[in-house]
Amino acid sequence: MPIIEEQNLTEFLAEVKLNMENITESDQQDIQEINNYIFKASGKFIRSKLIYIYGTYLNVTKTDLLELSSATELIHLSTLIHDDIIDDASLRRGKKTIFKKWGVTKALLYGDYLYTKTFSSLNSLQNQKIANILISCAEKLIEGEFKQLRNIGNLNIGFKDYREVVNNKTAVLFSGILKSIATYATLNKEKIKVLSNLGQEFGYAFQLNDDLADFYDIDSGKSAFQDLSENKYTYPLIVALNDSTDSQRRNIIRLINLKEFKQVKLEIEKYDGFNKARVERDTAVEKCIKMSKSLIRDKNLQYAENFLISTLKS
């Protein structure tokens, strides 16, 4: 089995970025101007890292990994642009969001442009099963956004509702890309399910970590209390709302409406919301590690574990 090396991963990510630039290149000046702005920034490429680590171990060809990564990152990028409009977000990774810099109309059109380029690139994939998996992921991402919108301001949201939104909005793409890797590697149905579930738990842990980042000064590329300001109910907040009395819950909601977010943080701490979120996240990470052990051997297992821990417990 090939040994995963950091240098090879770095070179692969550079190729992914270059391929994305080539796919989205346009003679239209406005589009290319936004392209230049976006690709000048250095993204985390977490999905591509996941693809490379598990795909390399399973002997998927570099060409297939490159095409899958490029399509996945473009789907993710287009959803971020539309999300920023919906959330009225000013910053993304420390830079002005597309719609704040170019306006809503151009941002919407550019997000649509990325979608069309993504599906155009999917048509070039030799394996139609992979294209179908990613198309299904894109559909579920949009459905997940609708579910999240429906839950905004819902005082009775529970952990089941929360998980349903996360599964559709965050975890579905992680699950889809690992299912794609398994399909490329022609694994049996049992192992395809393991990889798909691994992606699901990865996405769940990823979202829980992002929820915690909303309250703490973590280098996540998002503003502090951004989710709270957008009336999105994160896991720590749901803990507090579920464990509090009616009067205490009304007080928490009152503080949110007044944008007294530091006070909201103190209220969540009373109910141990942050520690409970960390425990939930760490449980999901352990599930990822356990599933990885059933798939990966030798030095690559330690590399995969280090990636999971450093990405999901930051």
CSV table of C-alpha atoms in Angstrom, one decimal:
chain,number,residue,atom,x,y,z
A,1,MET,CA,0.0,0.0,0.0
A,2,PRO,CA,1.3,3.5,-0.8
A,3,ILE,CA,2.5,5.6,2.2
A,4,ILE,CA,0.8,9.0,2.6
A,5,GLU,CA,3.4,11.8,2.8
A,6,GLU,CA,2.8,15.4,3.8
A,7,GLN,CA,4.7,16.7,0.8
A,8,ASN,CA,2.7,14.7,-1.6
A,9,LEU,CA,-0.5,16.0,0.0
A,10,THR,CA,0.6,19.6,-0.3
A,11,GLU,CA,1.5,19.1,-3.9
A,12,PHE,CA,-1.9,17.5,-4.5
A,13,LEU,CA,-3.8,20.4,-2.9
A,14,ALA,CA,-1.9,22.8,-5.2
A,15,GLU,CA,-3.0,20.8,-8.2
A,16,VAL,CA,-6.6,20.8,-7.0
A,17,LYS,CA,-6.6,24.6,-6.7
A,18,LEU,CA,-5.0,25.0,-10.1
A,19,ASN,CA,-7.6,22.6,-11.7
A,20,MET,CA,-10.4,24.6,-10.1
A,21,GLU,CA,-9.0,27.8,-11.6
A,22,ASN,CA,-8.8,26.1,-15.0
A,23,ILE,CA,-12.4,24.8,-14.7
A,24,THR,CA,-13.8,28.2,-13.7
A,25,GLU,CA,-11.7,30.4,-16.1
A,26,SER,CA,-13.9,32.7,-18.1
A,27,ASP,CA,-13.5,35.4,-20.8
A,28,GLN,CA,-16.2,37.3,-19.0
A,29,GLN,CA,-14.4,40.1,-17.1
A,30,ASP,CA,-16.7,40.2,-14.1
A,31,ILE,CA,-16.6,36.5,-13.5
A,32,GLN,CA,-12.8,36.3,-13.9
A,33,GLU,CA,-12.4,39.2,-11.5
A,34,ILE,CA,-14.3,37.3,-8.8
A,35,ASN,CA,-12.3,34.1,-9.7
A,36,ASN,CA,-9.1,36.0,-9.1
A,37,TYR,CA,-10.3,37.3,-5.7
A,38,ILE,CA,-11.5,33.9,-4.5
A,39,PHE,CA,-8.5,31.8,-5.6
A,40,LYS,CA,-6.0,34.4,-4.3
A,41,ALA,CA,-7.2,33.3,-0.8
A,42,SER,CA,-5.9,30.1,0.7
A,43,GLY,CA,-8.7,27.7,1.7
A,44,LYS,CA,-8.4,24.8,4.1
A,45,PHE,CA,-9.3,22.2,1.4
A,46,ILE,CA,-10.5,19.8,4.2
A,47,ARG,CA,-12.6,17.8,1.8
A,48,SER,CA,-9.7,17.4,-0.6
A,49,LYS,CA,-7.5,16.3,2.2
A,50,LEU,CA,-10.1,13.7,3.2
A,51,ILE,CA,-10.3,12.5,-0.4
A,52,TYR,CA,-6.5,12.3,-0.7
A,53,ILE,CA,-5.9,10.4,2.5
A,54,TYR,CA,-8.5,7.7,2.1
A,55,GLY,CA,-8.3,7.6,-1.7
A,56,THR,CA,-4.5,7.2,-1.8
A,57,TYR,CA,-4.6,4.3,0.7
A,58,LEU,CA,-7.3,2.6,-1.4
A,59,ASN,CA,-5.2,3.0,-4.5
A,60,VAL,CA,-7.6,5.3,-6.4
A,61,THR,CA,-5.8,7.0,-9.2
A,62,LYS,CA,-4.5,10.5,-8.8
A,63,THR,CA,-6.5,11.6,-11.8
A,64,ASP,CA,-9.7,10.4,-10.2
A,65,LEU,CA,-8.8,12.0,-6.9
A,66,LEU,CA,-8.1,15.3,-8.6
A,67,GLU,CA,-11.3,15.4,-10.5
A,68,LEU,CA,-13.4,14.3,-7.4
A,69,SER,CA,-11.6,16.9,-5.2
A,70,SER,CA,-12.1,19.8,-7.7
A,71,ALA,CA,-15.8,19.0,-8.2
A,72,THR,CA,-16.3,18.7,-4.4
A,73,GLU,CA,-14.6,21.9,-3.6
A,74,LEU,CA,-16.6,23.8,-6.3
A,75,ILE,CA,-19.8,22.5,-4.9
A,76,HIS,CA,-18.7,23.6,-1.4
A,77,LEU,CA,-17.6,27.0,-2.7
A,78,SER,CA,-20.8,27.7,-4.5
A,79,THR,CA,-22.9,26.8,-1.3
A,80,LEU,CA,-20.7,29.2,0.8
A,81,ILE,CA,-21.4,32.1,-1.6
A,82,HIS,CA,-25.1,31.5,-1.4
A,83,ASP,CA,-25.0,30.9,2.4
A,84,ASP,CA,-23.3,34.2,2.9
A,85,ILE,CA,-26.1,36.0,1.1
A,86,ILE,CA,-28.7,34.2,3.1
A,87,ASP,CA,-26.9,34.9,6.4
A,88,ASP,CA,-25.9,38.5,5.4
A,89,ALA,CA,-22.3,37.6,6.3
A,90,SER,CA,-19.8,40.3,5.9
A,91,LEU,CA,-16.6,38.2,6.2
A,92,ARG,CA,-15.5,34.8,5.0
A,93,ARG,CA,-12.0,33.7,6.1
A,94,GLY,CA,-11.2,37.2,7.1
A,95,LYS,CA,-12.0,38.7,3.7
A,96,LYS,CA,-15.1,40.5,2.4
A,97,THR,CA,-17.8,38.1,1.2
A,98,ILE,CA,-18.6,38.1,-2.5
A,99,PHE,CA,-21.9,39.7,-2.1
A,100,LYS,CA,-20.6,42.4,0.2
A,101,LYS,CA,-17.9,43.3,-2.4
A,102,TRP,CA,-19.8,42.9,-5.6
A,103,GLY,CA,-23.5,43.0,-4.6
A,104,VAL,CA,-26.2,40.3,-4.3
A,105,THR,CA,-27.0,40.0,-8.0
A,106,LYS,CA,-23.4,39.3,-9.1
A,107,ALA,CA,-22.9,37.0,-6.1
A,108,LEU,CA,-26.0,35.0,-6.9
A,109,LEU,CA,-25.0,34.7,-10.6
A,110,TYR,CA,-21.4,33.7,-9.7
A,111,GLY,CA,-22.7,31.0,-7.3
A,112,ASP,CA,-24.8,29.7,-10.1
A,113,TYR,CA,-21.9,29.9,-12.5
A,114,LEU,CA,-19.8,27.7,-10.1
A,115,TYR,CA,-22.7,25.2,-10.0
A,116,THR,CA,-22.9,24.9,-13.8
A,117,LYS,CA,-19.1,24.5,-14.0
A,118,THR,CA,-19.2,21.9,-11.3
A,119,PHE,CA,-21.8,19.8,-13.2
A,120,SER,CA,-20.0,20.3,-16.4
A,121,SER,CA,-16.9,18.9,-14.8
A,122,LEU,CA,-19.0,16.0,-13.4
A,123,ASN,CA,-19.9,15.1,-17.0
A,124,SER,CA,-16.3,14.5,-17.7
A,125,LEU,CA,-16.0,11.8,-15.0
A,126,GLN,CA,-15.5,8.4,-16.4
A,127,ASN,CA,-17.6,6.8,-13.6
A,128,GLN,CA,-21.3,7.9,-13.8
A,129,LYS,CA,-21.9,6.5,-10.3
A,130,ILE,CA,-19.6,9.2,-8.9
A,131,ALA,CA,-21.4,11.9,-10.7
A,132,ASN,CA,-24.8,10.7,-9.4
A,133,ILE,CA,-23.5,10.6,-5.8
A,134,LEU,CA,-22.3,14.2,-6.0
A,135,ILE,CA,-25.5,15.4,-7.7
A,136,SER,CA,-27.5,13.8,-4.9
A,137,CYS,CA,-25.2,15.6,-2.4
A,138,ALA,CA,-25.9,18.9,-4.0
A,139,GLU,CA,-29.6,18.3,-3.9
A,140,LYS,CA,-29.5,17.4,-0.2
A,141,LEU,CA,-27.4,20.4,0.6
A,142,ILE,CA,-30.1,22.7,-0.7
A,143,GLU,CA,-32.8,20.7,1.2
A,144,GLY,CA,-30.6,21.1,4.3
A,145,GLU,CA,-30.6,24.8,3.9
A,146,PHE,CA,-34.4,24.9,3.8
A,147,LYS,CA,-34.5,22.8,6.9
A,148,GLN,CA,-32.2,25.2,8.7
A,149,LEU,CA,-34.2,28.2,7.6
A,150,ARG,CA,-37.4,26.5,8.9
A,151,ASN,CA,-35.7,26.1,12.3
A,152,ILE,CA,-34.6,29.7,12.7
A,153,GLY,CA,-36.2,31.1,15.8
A,154,ASN,CA,-37.7,27.7,16.7
A,155,LEU,CA,-37.6,27.6,20.5
A,156,ASN,CA,-38.5,24.0,20.6
A,157,ILE,CA,-35.7,22.7,18.4
A,158,GLY,CA,-34.3,19.4,19.8
A,159,PHE,CA,-31.2,17.4,19.2
A,160,LYS,CA,-33.0,15.2,16.6
A,161,ASP,CA,-33.9,18.3,14.6
A,162,TYR,CA,-30.3,19.6,14.9
A,163,ARG,CA,-28.8,16.3,13.7
A,164,GLU,CA,-31.2,16.2,10.8
A,165,VAL,CA,-30.1,19.6,9.6
A,166,VAL,CA,-26.4,18.7,10.1
A,167,ASN,CA,-26.7,15.5,8.2
A,168,ASN,CA,-28.2,17.2,5.2
A,169,LYS,CA,-26.3,20.5,5.3
A,170,THR,CA,-22.8,19.7,6.6
A,171,ALA,CA,-22.3,15.9,6.7
A,172,VAL,CA,-23.8,14.9,3.4
A,173,LEU,CA,-20.9,16.1,1.3
A,174,PHE,CA,-18.3,14.5,3.5
A,175,SER,CA,-20.3,11.2,3.4
A,176,GLY,CA,-20.7,11.5,-0.4
A,177,ILE,CA,-17.0,12.0,-1.1
A,178,LEU,CA,-16.0,9.0,1.0
A,179,LYS,CA,-18.7,6.9,-0.6
A,180,SER,CA,-17.3,8.1,-4.0
A,181,ILE,CA,-13.8,6.9,-2.9
A,182,ALA,CA,-15.2,3.5,-2.0
A,183,THR,CA,-17.0,3.3,-5.3
A,184,TYR,CA,-13.8,4.2,-7.2
A,185,ALA,CA,-12.0,1.5,-5.3
A,186,THR,CA,-14.7,-1.0,-6.1
A,187,LEU,CA,-15.1,-2.0,-2.4
A,188,ASN,CA,-17.9,-4.3,-1.3
A,189,LYS,CA,-21.2,-2.9,0.0
A,190,GLU,CA,-20.2,-3.3,3.6
A,191,LYS,CA,-17.1,-1.2,3.2
A,192,ILE,CA,-18.9,1.4,1.1
A,193,LYS,CA,-21.3,1.8,4.0
A,194,VAL,CA,-18.4,2.1,6.5
A,195,LEU,CA,-16.8,4.9,4.5
A,196,SER,CA,-20.1,6.6,4.0
A,197,ASN,CA,-20.8,6.5,7.7
A,198,LEU,CA,-17.3,7.7,8.5
A,199,GLY,CA,-18.0,10.8,6.4
A,200,GLN,CA,-21.3,11.3,8.2
A,201,GLU,CA,-19.6,11.2,11.6
A,202,PHE,CA,-16.8,13.4,10.3
A,203,GLY,CA,-19.3,16.0,9.2
A,204,TYR,CA,-21.2,15.8,12.5
A,205,ALA,CA,-18.0,16.4,14.5
A,206,PHE,CA,-16.9,19.1,12.1
A,207,GLN,CA,-20.2,21.0,12.7
A,208,LEU,CA,-20.0,20.6,16.5
A,209,ASN,CA,-16.5,22.0,16.4
A,210,ASP,CA,-17.8,24.9,14.3
A,211,ASP,CA,-20.6,25.5,16.9
A,212,LEU,CA,-18.0,25.8,19.6
A,213,ALA,CA,-15.9,28.2,17.4
A,214,ASP,CA,-18.9,30.6,17.4
A,215,PHE,CA,-18.4,31.2,21.1
A,216,TYR,CA,-14.6,31.1,21.4
A,217,ASP,CA,-11.7,32.9,19.8
A,218,ILE,CA,-10.8,30.2,17.4
A,219,ASP,CA,-9.2,30.6,13.9
A,220,SER,CA,-12.3,29.4,12.1
A,221,GLY,CA,-12.7,32.2,9.6
A,222,LYS,CA,-16.0,33.2,11.1
A,223,SER,CA,-16.9,36.2,13.3
A,224,ALA,CA,-17.5,35.6,17.0
A,225,PHE,CA,-21.2,34.9,17.8
A,226,GLN,CA,-22.0,34.8,14.1
A,227,ASP,CA,-24.4,31.9,14.4
A,228,LEU,CA,-26.2,33.6,17.4
A,229,SER,CA,-26.6,36.8,15.5
A,230,GLU,CA,-28.2,34.9,12.6
A,231,ASN,CA,-30.6,33.1,15.1
A,232,LYS,CA,-29.1,29.7,14.3
A,233,TYR,CA,-29.4,27.3,17.2
A,234,THR,CA,-26.1,25.5,17.8
A,235,TYR,CA,-25.6,22.4,19.9
A,236,PRO,CA,-24.4,24.3,23.1
A,237,LEU,CA,-27.4,26.6,22.9
A,238,ILE,CA,-29.8,23.7,22.4
A,239,VAL,CA,-28.4,22.1,25.6
A,240,ALA,CA,-29.2,25.3,27.6
A,241,LEU,CA,-32.7,25.7,26.1
A,242,ASN,CA,-33.5,22.0,26.7
A,243,ASP,CA,-32.2,21.9,30.3
A,244,SER,CA,-33.6,25.2,31.5
A,245,THR,CA,-36.9,26.1,33.0
A,246,ASP,CA,-39.5,28.0,31.0
A,247,SER,CA,-38.5,31.3,32.7
A,248,GLN,CA,-34.8,30.7,32.3
A,249,ARG,CA,-35.4,29.8,28.6
A,250,ARG,CA,-37.3,33.0,28.1
A,251,ASN,CA,-34.4,34.9,29.6
A,252,ILE,CA,-31.9,33.3,27.2
A,253,ILE,CA,-34.1,34.2,24.3
A,254,ARG,CA,-34.4,37.7,25.6
A,255,LEU,CA,-30.6,38.0,25.8
A,256,ILE,CA,-30.3,36.7,22.2
A,257,ASN,CA,-32.8,39.3,20.9
A,258,LEU,CA,-30.9,42.0,22.8
A,259,LYS,CA,-27.7,40.7,21.2
A,260,GLU,CA,-26.2,40.3,24.7
A,261,PHE,CA,-24.1,37.4,23.4
A,262,LYS,CA,-21.5,37.3,26.1
A,263,GLN,CA,-24.3,37.0,28.6
A,264,VAL,CA,-25.8,34.2,26.5
A,265,LYS,CA,-22.4,32.4,26.7
A,266,LEU,CA,-22.5,32.7,30.5
A,267,GLU,CA,-26.0,31.2,30.5
A,268,ILE,CA,-24.8,28.3,28.3
A,269,GLU,CA,-21.9,27.7,30.7
A,270,LYS,CA,-24.4,27.3,33.6
A,271,TYR,CA,-25.9,24.3,31.8
A,272,ASP,CA,-22.5,22.8,30.8
A,273,GLY,CA,-23.5,23.3,27.2
A,274,PHE,CA,-19.9,23.7,25.9
A,275,ASN,CA,-18.5,20.6,27.7
A,276,LYS,CA,-21.5,18.6,26.5
A,277,ALA,CA,-20.9,19.7,22.9
A,278,ARG,CA,-17.2,18.7,23.3
A,279,VAL,CA,-18.1,15.3,24.6
A,280,GLU,CA,-20.6,14.8,21.6
A,281,ARG,CA,-17.9,15.9,19.2
A,282,ASP,CA,-15.2,13.7,20.7
A,283,THR,CA,-17.6,10.7,20.6
A,284,ALA,CA,-18.1,11.3,16.8
A,285,VAL,CA,-14.3,11.6,16.3
A,286,GLU,CA,-13.7,8.3,18.2
A,287,LYS,CA,-16.3,6.7,15.8
A,288,CYS,CA,-14.3,8.1,12.9
A,289,ILE,CA,-11.1,6.6,14.2
A,290,LYS,CA,-12.7,3.3,14.9
A,291,MET,CA,-14.1,3.0,11.4
A,292,SER,CA,-10.7,4.1,10.0
A,293,LYS,CA,-9.0,1.2,11.9
A,294,SER,CA,-11.3,-1.2,10.1
A,295,LEU,CA,-10.1,0.2,6.7
A,296,ILE,CA,-6.5,1.4,7.1
A,297,ARG,CA,-3.4,-0.3,8.3
A,298,ASP,CA,0.4,0.5,8.9
A,299,LYS,CA,1.7,4.1,9.1
A,300,ASN,CA,-1.2,5.5,7.2
A,301,LEU,CA,-3.6,4.8,10.1
A,302,GLN,CA,-1.6,7.1,12.3
A,303,TYR,CA,-1.6,9.8,9.6
A,304,ALA,CA,-5.4,9.5,9.3
A,305,GLU,CA,-5.9,9.6,13.0
A,306,ASN,CA,-3.7,12.7,13.3
A,307,PHE,CA,-5.7,14.4,10.5
A,308,LEU,CA,-9.0,13.6,12.2
A,309,ILE,CA,-7.9,14.9,15.6
A,310,SER,CA,-6.2,18.0,14.3
A,311,THR,CA,-9.1,18.9,12.0
A,312,LEU,CA,-12.0,18.1,14.3
A,313,LYS,CA,-10.6,19.0,17.7
A,314,SER,CA,-9.0,22.4,16.9
